[in-house]
Short mmCIF file of C-alpha atoms and ligand atoms in Angstrom, two decimals:
data_model
loop_
_atom_site.label_atom_id
_atom_site.label_comp_id
_atom_site.label_asym_id
_atom_site.label_seq_id
_atom_site.Cartn_x
_atom_site.Cartn_y
_atom_site.Cartn_z
CA UNK A 1 -8.59 -42.64 29.51
CA UNK A 2 -7.25 -41.97 33.01
CA UNK A 3 -8.41 -43.74 36.15
CA UNK A 4 -8.14 -40.51 38.15
CA UNK A 5 -8.09 -36.88 37.18
CA UNK A 6 -6.66 -34.89 40.07
CA UNK A 7 -7.53 -31.22 40.23
CA UNK A 8 -4.83 -29.31 42.10
CA UNK A 9 -1.17 -30.10 42.73
CA UNK A 10 -1.05 -29.01 46.39
CA UNK A 11 -0.14 -31.55 49.05
CA UNK A 12 -3.55 -33.23 49.02
CA UNK A 13 -3.67 -33.71 45.25
CA UNK A 14 0.00 -34.66 44.99
CA UNK A 15 -0.13 -37.32 47.72
CA UNK A 16 -3.27 -38.82 46.15
CA UNK A 17 -1.62 -38.79 42.72
CA UNK A 18 1.56 -40.46 44.03
CA UNK A 19 -0.22 -43.26 45.88
CA UNK A 20 -2.79 -43.94 43.17
CA UNK A 21 0.02 -44.09 40.63
CA UNK A 22 2.01 -46.42 42.90
CA UNK A 23 -1.01 -48.71 43.12
CA UNK A 24 -1.10 -49.00 39.34
CA UNK A 25 -3.74 -46.38 38.49
CA UNK A 26 -3.32 -44.01 35.56
CA UNK A 27 -3.50 -40.43 36.82
CA UNK A 28 -3.42 -36.93 35.38
CA UNK A 29 -2.94 -33.83 37.54
CA UNK A 30 -4.36 -30.46 36.46
CA UNK A 31 -3.07 -27.29 38.07
CA UNK A 32 -4.49 -23.83 37.53
CA UNK A 33 -1.34 -21.98 38.60
CA UNK A 34 1.89 -21.89 36.62
CA UNK A 35 3.64 -24.09 39.17
CA UNK A 36 3.07 -27.19 41.26
CA UNK A 37 2.80 -27.39 45.06
CA UNK A 38 -0.15 -25.15 45.85
CA UNK A 39 0.55 -22.92 48.84
CA UNK A 40 3.68 -24.72 49.98
CA UNK A 41 5.52 -23.75 46.76
CA UNK A 42 8.97 -22.25 47.26
CA UNK A 43 10.94 -20.43 44.58
CA UNK A 44 14.65 -19.71 44.38
CA UNK A 45 15.83 -16.11 44.65
CA UNK A 46 19.42 -15.11 45.36
CA UNK A 47 20.19 -18.75 46.20
CA UNK A 48 17.46 -18.81 48.85
CA UNK A 49 14.20 -20.83 48.82
CA UNK A 50 11.48 -18.22 49.22
CA UNK A 51 8.18 -19.38 50.75
CA UNK A 52 6.03 -17.62 48.18
CA UNK A 53 2.72 -18.07 50.01
CA UNK A 54 3.90 -17.49 53.56
CA UNK A 55 6.10 -19.26 56.10
CA UNK A 56 5.66 -23.03 56.10
CA UNK A 57 7.13 -25.10 58.89
CA UNK A 58 6.46 -28.81 58.86
CA UNK A 59 5.62 -30.17 62.30
CA UNK A 60 3.91 -33.35 63.41
CA UNK A 61 3.81 -35.94 66.14
CA UNK A 62 2.65 -38.54 63.65
CA UNK A 63 5.68 -40.73 62.92
CA UNK A 64 4.07 -42.28 59.85
CA UNK A 65 3.60 -38.84 58.24
CA UNK A 66 7.11 -37.75 59.21
CA UNK A 67 8.65 -40.87 57.70
CA UNK A 68 6.47 -40.46 54.62
CA UNK A 69 7.68 -36.92 53.80
CA UNK A 70 11.26 -37.84 54.67
CA UNK A 71 11.10 -40.73 52.22
CA UNK A 72 10.94 -38.14 49.41
CA UNK A 73 13.46 -35.54 50.59
CA UNK A 74 15.60 -34.99 53.64
CA UNK A 75 14.30 -32.49 56.22
CA UNK A 76 16.55 -30.22 58.27
CA UNK A 77 16.24 -29.61 62.02
CA UNK A 78 14.68 -26.13 61.86
CA UNK A 79 12.85 -25.18 65.04
CA UNK A 80 10.28 -22.41 64.80
CA UNK A 81 11.09 -19.72 67.37
CA UNK A 82 9.30 -16.60 66.17
CA UNK A 83 9.86 -13.20 67.75
CA UNK A 84 7.37 -10.39 68.27
CA UNK A 85 8.10 -6.71 67.72
CA UNK A 86 5.97 -4.22 69.64
CA UNK A 87 6.86 -0.53 69.58
CA UNK A 88 10.56 -1.18 68.88
CA UNK A 89 10.89 -3.81 71.60
CA UNK A 90 11.44 -7.43 70.83
CA UNK A 91 9.81 -10.35 72.68
CA UNK A 92 10.08 -14.12 72.42
CA UNK A 93 7.14 -16.26 71.38
CA UNK A 94 5.29 -18.37 72.33
CA UNK A 95 4.61 -16.75 75.71
CA UNK A 96 7.28 -18.23 77.98
CA UNK A 97 9.74 -17.32 80.71
CA UNK A 98 11.86 -15.33 78.23
CA UNK A 99 8.78 -13.26 77.28
CA UNK A 100 7.88 -12.69 80.93
CA UNK A 101 11.41 -11.53 81.71
CA UNK A 102 11.21 -9.10 78.77
CA UNK A 103 7.80 -7.85 79.95
CA UNK A 104 8.29 -7.65 83.71
CA UNK A 105 11.84 -8.66 84.61
CA UNK A 106 10.53 -11.79 86.39
CA UNK A 107 13.13 -14.56 86.61
CA UNK A 108 11.29 -17.43 88.28
CA UNK A 109 8.11 -19.27 87.29
CA UNK A 110 6.63 -18.35 90.66
CA UNK A 111 7.12 -14.61 90.07
CA UNK A 112 5.76 -14.80 86.51
CA UNK A 113 2.73 -16.81 87.63
CA UNK A 114 2.01 -14.23 90.31
CA UNK A 115 2.00 -11.34 87.80
CA UNK A 116 -0.27 -13.20 85.39
CA UNK A 117 -2.63 -14.33 88.16
CA UNK A 118 -2.94 -10.75 89.42
CA UNK A 119 -3.65 -9.36 85.95
CA UNK A 120 -6.12 -12.13 85.12
CA UNK A 121 -8.00 -11.65 88.37
CA UNK A 122 -9.06 -8.17 87.24
CA UNK A 123 -11.03 -9.70 84.35
CA UNK A 124 -11.85 -13.24 85.44
CA UNK A 125 -15.27 -12.82 87.05
CA UNK A 126 -17.48 -12.02 84.03
CA UNK A 127 -18.28 -14.34 81.11
CA UNK A 128 -16.19 -13.03 78.15
CA UNK A 129 -18.39 -11.58 75.41
CA UNK A 130 -15.69 -11.06 72.80
CA UNK A 131 -12.08 -11.92 71.97
CA UNK A 132 -10.69 -8.98 73.95
CA UNK A 133 -12.48 -10.00 77.15
CA UNK A 134 -11.57 -13.62 76.57
CA UNK A 135 -7.85 -12.86 76.13
CA UNK A 136 -7.77 -10.53 79.14
CA UNK A 137 -9.32 -13.22 81.30
CA UNK A 138 -6.82 -15.81 80.07
CA UNK A 139 -3.51 -13.89 80.21
CA UNK A 140 -4.15 -10.39 81.59
CA UNK A 141 -3.53 -6.91 80.25
CA UNK A 142 0.20 -6.77 79.38
CA UNK A 143 0.43 -9.88 77.22
CA UNK A 144 -2.89 -9.03 75.57
CA UNK A 145 -2.16 -5.40 74.78
CA UNK A 146 1.46 -5.87 73.68
CA UNK A 147 1.42 -9.23 71.96
CA UNK A 148 -2.14 -10.21 70.99
CA UNK A 149 -4.45 -7.26 70.37
CA UNK A 150 -2.83 -5.48 67.38
CA UNK A 151 -1.82 -8.70 65.63
CA UNK A 152 -5.28 -10.26 65.98
CA UNK A 153 -7.06 -7.09 64.87
CA UNK A 154 -4.89 -6.94 61.74
CA UNK A 155 -5.50 -10.63 61.05
CA UNK A 156 -9.26 -10.27 61.30
CA UNK A 157 -9.61 -6.72 60.01
CA UNK A 158 -11.88 -5.90 62.97
CA UNK A 159 -11.52 -4.56 66.53
CA UNK A 160 -10.98 -7.37 69.04
CA UNK A 161 -14.22 -6.35 70.75
CA UNK A 162 -16.07 -7.35 67.56
CA UNK A 163 -14.40 -10.77 67.21
CA UNK A 164 -16.24 -13.66 68.90
CA UNK A 165 -14.72 -14.98 72.12
CA UNK A 166 -14.64 -18.60 70.92
CA UNK A 167 -11.84 -17.82 68.42
CA UNK A 168 -9.42 -18.01 71.35
CA UNK A 169 -10.26 -20.97 73.55
CA UNK A 170 -6.84 -21.29 75.13
CA UNK A 171 -3.74 -19.11 75.23
CA UNK A 172 -0.90 -21.38 76.26
CA UNK A 173 1.65 -19.81 78.60
CA UNK A 174 4.85 -21.70 79.39
CA UNK A 175 6.73 -21.39 82.62
CA UNK A 176 9.97 -22.64 81.07
CA UNK A 177 12.61 -20.83 79.01
CA UNK A 178 11.48 -22.60 75.84
CA UNK A 179 11.06 -20.66 72.57
CA UNK A 180 10.08 -23.66 70.44
CA UNK A 181 6.69 -22.58 69.07
CA UNK A 182 5.38 -26.06 68.33
CA UNK A 183 5.05 -28.90 70.80
CA UNK A 184 5.21 -31.64 68.16
CA UNK A 185 7.79 -34.42 68.27
CA UNK A 186 9.07 -33.82 64.69
CA UNK A 187 9.77 -30.51 62.98
CA UNK A 188 11.78 -29.22 60.03
CA UNK A 189 11.96 -27.82 56.52
CA UNK A 190 12.67 -29.90 53.41
CA UNK A 191 16.27 -29.29 52.39
CA UNK A 192 16.05 -27.64 48.98
CA UNK A 193 12.60 -26.20 49.74
CA UNK A 194 9.03 -27.47 49.50
CA UNK A 195 9.09 -27.44 45.71
CA UNK A 196 11.75 -30.17 45.89
CA UNK A 197 9.37 -32.17 48.10
CA UNK A 198 6.44 -31.80 45.70
CA UNK A 199 8.65 -32.54 42.68
CA UNK A 200 9.74 -35.77 44.35
CA UNK A 201 6.15 -36.73 45.22
CA UNK A 202 4.99 -36.05 41.67
CA UNK A 203 8.02 -37.64 39.94
CA UNK A 204 6.93 -39.55 36.83
CA UNK A 205 3.33 -38.29 37.04
CA UNK A 206 1.77 -36.26 34.25
CA UNK A 207 0.94 -32.72 35.40
CA UNK A 208 -0.59 -29.95 33.31
CA UNK A 209 -0.01 -26.51 34.84
CA UNK A 210 -1.84 -23.34 33.73
CA UNK A 211 -4.95 -25.48 33.36
CA UNK A 212 -8.21 -24.55 35.04
CA UNK A 213 -10.43 -27.62 35.41
CA UNK A 214 -13.54 -25.50 35.94
CA UNK A 215 -13.00 -23.68 32.64
CA UNK A 216 -13.75 -26.89 30.72
CA UNK A 217 -15.17 -29.25 33.31
CA UNK A 218 -17.15 -31.49 30.99
CA UNK A 219 -14.25 -32.20 28.67
CA UNK A 220 -11.88 -32.88 31.54
CA UNK A 221 -14.43 -35.17 33.21
CA UNK A 222 -14.63 -37.18 30.01
CA UNK A 223 -10.89 -37.94 30.28
CA UNK A 224 -11.13 -39.96 33.48
CA UNK A 225 -13.30 -42.44 35.34
CA UNK A 226 -12.93 -40.54 38.64
CA UNK A 227 -12.06 -37.02 39.72
CA UNK A 228 -10.34 -35.84 42.91
CA UNK A 229 -11.10 -32.15 43.29
CA UNK A 230 -9.02 -29.97 45.66
CA UNK A 231 -10.22 -26.52 44.54
CA UNK A 232 -12.79 -24.33 46.35
CA UNK A 233 -16.02 -26.20 47.04
CA UNK A 234 -18.25 -23.20 46.24
CA UNK A 235 -16.48 -22.57 42.91
CA UNK A 236 -17.17 -26.18 41.87
CA UNK A 237 -20.90 -25.44 42.16
CA UNK A 238 -20.53 -22.06 40.51
CA UNK A 239 -21.24 -20.32 43.85
CA UNK A 240 -24.90 -21.11 43.43
CA UNK A 241 -25.71 -20.70 47.13
CA UNK A 242 -23.29 -17.77 47.56
CA UNK A 243 -19.57 -17.35 48.27
CA UNK A 244 -17.83 -18.84 51.27
CA UNK A 245 -15.80 -16.15 53.01
CA UNK A 246 -12.06 -16.21 53.55
CA UNK A 247 -9.32 -13.90 54.76
CA UNK A 248 -6.61 -13.32 52.20
CA UNK A 249 -2.95 -12.31 52.40
CA UNK A 250 -0.72 -10.02 50.39
CA UNK A 251 2.98 -10.72 50.21
CA UNK A 252 5.62 -8.10 49.49
CA UNK A 253 8.94 -9.77 48.68
CA UNK A 254 12.14 -7.74 48.79
CA UNK A 255 15.81 -8.49 48.24
CA UNK A 256 18.04 -6.77 50.79
CA UNK A 257 21.66 -6.15 50.02
CA UNK A 258 22.84 -7.50 53.33
CA UNK A 259 23.76 -10.94 54.56
CA UNK A 260 21.43 -11.09 57.58
CA UNK A 261 18.62 -8.56 57.98
CA UNK A 262 16.51 -9.50 61.02
CA UNK A 263 18.37 -12.47 62.53
CA UNK A 264 15.33 -14.75 62.62
CA UNK A 265 13.04 -16.50 60.14
CA UNK A 266 9.81 -14.97 61.49
CA UNK A 267 9.13 -11.71 63.33
CA UNK A 268 5.51 -10.86 64.16
CA UNK A 269 4.57 -7.18 64.30
CA UNK A 270 2.03 -6.93 67.07
CA UNK A 271 1.54 -3.16 66.98
CA UNK A 272 -1.66 -2.13 65.16
CA UNK A 273 0.02 0.93 63.64
CA UNK A 274 2.39 -1.29 61.59
CA UNK A 275 0.35 -2.39 58.54
CA UNK A 276 1.88 -5.85 58.09
CA UNK A 277 1.48 -8.78 60.46
CA UNK A 278 4.91 -10.32 60.06
CA UNK A 279 8.21 -10.26 58.24
CA UNK A 280 9.87 -13.47 57.09
CA UNK A 281 13.56 -13.77 56.30
CA UNK A 282 13.70 -16.93 54.23
CA UNK A 283 17.39 -17.82 54.45
CA UNK A 284 17.00 -18.70 58.15
CA UNK A 285 14.63 -21.59 57.32
CA UNK A 286 17.52 -23.47 55.74
CA UNK A 287 20.45 -21.61 57.29
CA UNK A 288 22.02 -20.79 53.93
CA UNK A 289 25.02 -18.49 53.58
CA UNK A 290 24.54 -15.98 50.77
CA UNK A 291 25.68 -12.36 50.38
CA UNK A 292 22.08 -11.07 50.03
CA UNK A 293 18.85 -11.92 51.77
CA UNK A 294 15.15 -12.04 50.85
CA UNK A 295 12.45 -10.79 53.19
CA UNK A 296 8.66 -10.90 52.86
CA UNK A 297 6.19 -8.56 54.49
CA UNK A 298 2.87 -10.32 55.06
CA UNK A 299 -0.37 -8.30 55.13
CA UNK A 300 -3.74 -9.72 56.15
CA UNK A 301 -6.52 -8.52 53.83
CA UNK A 302 -10.18 -9.12 53.02
CA UNK A 303 -10.69 -11.73 50.29
CA UNK A 304 -12.28 -10.28 47.16
CA UNK A 305 -13.42 -12.41 44.22
CA UNK A 306 -10.02 -12.12 42.51
CA UNK A 307 -7.93 -12.70 45.65
CA UNK A 308 -6.39 -15.94 46.86
CA UNK A 309 -8.50 -17.51 49.61
CA UNK A 310 -6.25 -18.45 52.55
CA UNK A 311 -8.07 -18.70 55.86
CA UNK A 312 -11.70 -19.92 56.00
CA UNK A 313 -13.96 -17.90 58.28
CA UNK A 314 -15.74 -20.70 60.07
CA UNK A 315 -18.53 -18.64 61.64
CA UNK A 316 -22.19 -19.70 61.84
CA UNK A 317 -23.15 -18.08 58.52
CA UNK A 318 -20.34 -19.73 56.54
CA UNK A 319 -20.86 -23.06 58.28
CA UNK A 320 -24.50 -23.03 57.21
CA UNK A 321 -23.49 -22.20 53.63
CA UNK A 322 -20.89 -24.96 53.69
CA UNK A 323 -23.53 -27.45 54.76
CA UNK A 324 -25.60 -26.59 51.68
CA UNK A 325 -22.62 -27.29 49.44
CA UNK A 326 -21.80 -30.49 51.32
CA UNK A 327 -25.28 -31.80 50.53
CA UNK A 328 -24.51 -31.26 46.84
CA UNK A 329 -21.19 -33.07 47.28
CA UNK A 330 -23.02 -36.10 48.61
CA UNK A 331 -24.92 -36.32 45.31
CA UNK A 332 -21.71 -36.41 43.22
CA UNK A 333 -20.79 -40.00 42.43
CA UNK A 334 -17.73 -39.41 40.25
CA UNK A 335 -16.01 -36.59 42.15
CA UNK A 336 -14.18 -36.86 45.48
CA UNK A 337 -13.58 -33.61 47.36
CA UNK A 338 -10.51 -33.14 49.54
CA UNK A 339 -7.96 -30.64 50.88
CA UNK A 340 -8.28 -27.27 52.52
CA UNK A 341 -10.35 -25.55 49.81
CA UNK A 342 -12.72 -28.37 48.92
CA UNK A 343 -13.39 -29.04 52.62
CA UNK A 344 -13.31 -25.33 53.60
CA UNK A 345 -11.12 -26.20 56.54
CA UNK A 346 -7.79 -24.95 57.84
CA UNK A 347 -5.37 -27.86 57.62
CA UNK A 348 -1.72 -27.90 58.58
CA UNK A 349 0.45 -29.85 56.16
CA UNK A 350 0.64 -33.02 58.25
CA UNK A 351 -3.14 -32.93 58.65
CA UNK A 352 -3.76 -32.57 54.93
CA UNK A 353 -1.50 -35.56 54.26
CA UNK A 354 -3.39 -37.59 56.87
CA UNK A 355 -6.65 -36.56 55.25
CA UNK A 356 -5.31 -37.67 51.83
CA UNK A 357 -4.30 -41.01 53.38
CA UNK A 358 -7.86 -41.41 54.73
CA UNK A 359 -9.31 -40.68 51.29
CA UNK A 360 -6.95 -43.20 49.70
CA UNK A 361 -7.95 -45.82 52.23
CA UNK A 362 -11.60 -45.32 51.30
CA UNK A 363 -10.59 -45.85 47.67
CA UNK A 364 -8.96 -49.13 48.64
CA UNK A 365 -5.41 -47.92 48.03
CA UNK A 366 -2.91 -49.37 50.47
CA UNK A 367 0.47 -47.72 50.93
C1 FAD B 1 0.05 -18.33 55.18
C2 FAD B 1 -0.02 -19.80 55.47
C3 FAD B 1 0.95 -20.36 56.27
C4 FAD B 1 0.89 -21.72 56.55
N1 FAD B 1 1.86 -22.24 57.35
C5 FAD B 1 1.85 -23.54 57.64
C6 FAD B 1 2.85 -24.10 58.47
O1 FAD B 1 3.74 -23.41 58.95
N2 FAD B 1 2.79 -25.42 58.75
C7 FAD B 1 1.81 -26.24 58.23
O2 FAD B 1 1.82 -27.43 58.50
N3 FAD B 1 0.85 -25.73 57.42
C8 FAD B 1 0.85 -24.41 57.11
N4 FAD B 1 -0.12 -23.90 56.29
C9 FAD B 1 -1.14 -24.80 55.71
C10 FAD B 1 -0.70 -25.42 54.37
O3 FAD B 1 -0.50 -24.40 53.42
C11 FAD B 1 -1.82 -26.37 53.90
O4 FAD B 1 -1.98 -27.42 54.80
C12 FAD B 1 -1.59 -27.02 52.51
O5 FAD B 1 -0.99 -26.16 51.60
C13 FAD B 1 -2.93 -27.50 51.98
O6 FAD B 1 -2.76 -28.24 50.77
P1 FAD B 1 -3.97 -28.45 49.79
O7 FAD B 1 -3.51 -29.39 48.74
O8 FAD B 1 -5.19 -28.79 50.54
O9 FAD B 1 -4.29 -27.00 49.19
P2 FAD B 1 -3.47 -26.04 48.20
O10 FAD B 1 -2.04 -26.01 48.55
O11 FAD B 1 -4.21 -24.76 48.17
O12 FAD B 1 -3.62 -26.76 46.78
C14 FAD B 1 -4.78 -26.66 46.01
C15 FAD B 1 -4.35 -26.51 44.57
O13 FAD B 1 -5.48 -26.61 43.71
C16 FAD B 1 -5.32 -25.71 42.65
N5 FAD B 1 -6.63 -25.44 42.05
C17 FAD B 1 -7.70 -24.83 42.64
N6 FAD B 1 -8.73 -24.77 41.77
C18 FAD B 1 -8.32 -25.35 40.62
C19 FAD B 1 -8.92 -25.56 39.35
N7 FAD B 1 -10.17 -25.14 39.10
N8 FAD B 1 -8.21 -26.18 38.38
C20 FAD B 1 -6.93 -26.60 38.61
N9 FAD B 1 -6.30 -26.39 39.80
C21 FAD B 1 -6.98 -25.78 40.80
C22 FAD B 1 -4.70 -24.48 43.32
O14 FAD B 1 -4.07 -23.64 42.39
C23 FAD B 1 -3.72 -25.14 44.29
O15 FAD B 1 -2.45 -25.31 43.70
C24 FAD B 1 -0.14 -22.53 56.02
C25 FAD B 1 -1.13 -21.94 55.24
C26 FAD B 1 -1.09 -20.60 54.97
C27 FAD B 1 -2.17 -19.97 54.15
#
């Protein structure tokens, strides 16, 4: 008999398993996939750690979380400085003085501010009714048309005029020559990849991969006093109120017979006519020297029943559906729900760890 059965070996499940085990509880982790780590899983190809489910960059301003992950493996000093490709021209992201120079040749903050102010003023007077109008009123035509429109439309699978305005509340523009995408105090990639991190977190803990909890829920429940469930909330209840909607992703991995293919870890393709949203070149996350390289084209797609759910669509309809499921959750005494799928919430990695810490605290587990 286990004290806790943990469904899912992503960050949420793994952190819970580690801390419960450390506090003397007997835990068993079940994982549906053939590997641990959930979406942060990395796999070795050509001597390079490939981010199998998309680029993952750890960033946080929370020192406790940073020290926690670094207590398992060492992190490198990777700084995320993505580039954008639009019609064969390359631009720096996030929008900063380098981007403005590439767009307009402006060299001073004053000149760049003047261009943006002029472009914004053409759209600022009416209340934005959709994402396109919102973006135009925040940053003007050039940044919107070259760097936002195509990328966003591919991500959402809809014209920007049919995406609600609230999706973009702010579009930060920086009047410094600073290409560091994140503003957090700490940032990096685990040396040896995220799988090394998860392996270290789960060291000494029993994990059964290729095991779907929902396929034999009653039997699995009988193995433990408590269950921590990190799978999709609607699947737990057999979708009885309907399916929560997600956007999915398709990844096309390719080995290139060259040492350095695009010169950067992440390049966004902001032109609508290019079918993918970005290309990753994994070796740049850990600055490894190998004769070949591995790239991944990332496509944003609708999420069918058989597809992996990645990004929740938190619109009014899905929020109402979620509320129905949450009422059912409240009636479950043995099962605790947590993580991005069980909460139907986009979490960054540091946030999901914090959320696991909060859950552990409620269970009386001190770290
Ligand atoms: C494309 C992409 C890029 C991202 N980039 C970043 C980034 O750069 N920085 C950052 O901080 N965060 C990033 N994130 C977010 C990060 O992936 C999440 O914060 C984190 O993976 C969430 O962990 P989790 O444990 O909640 O979920 P998951 O990693 O999804 O783990 C849930 C696990 O449960 C398993 N499971 C589900 N149902 C069952 C079942 N019935 N039986 C057994 N097992 C089951 C699943 O197989 C999965 O392994 C990104 C996310 C995506 C999609």
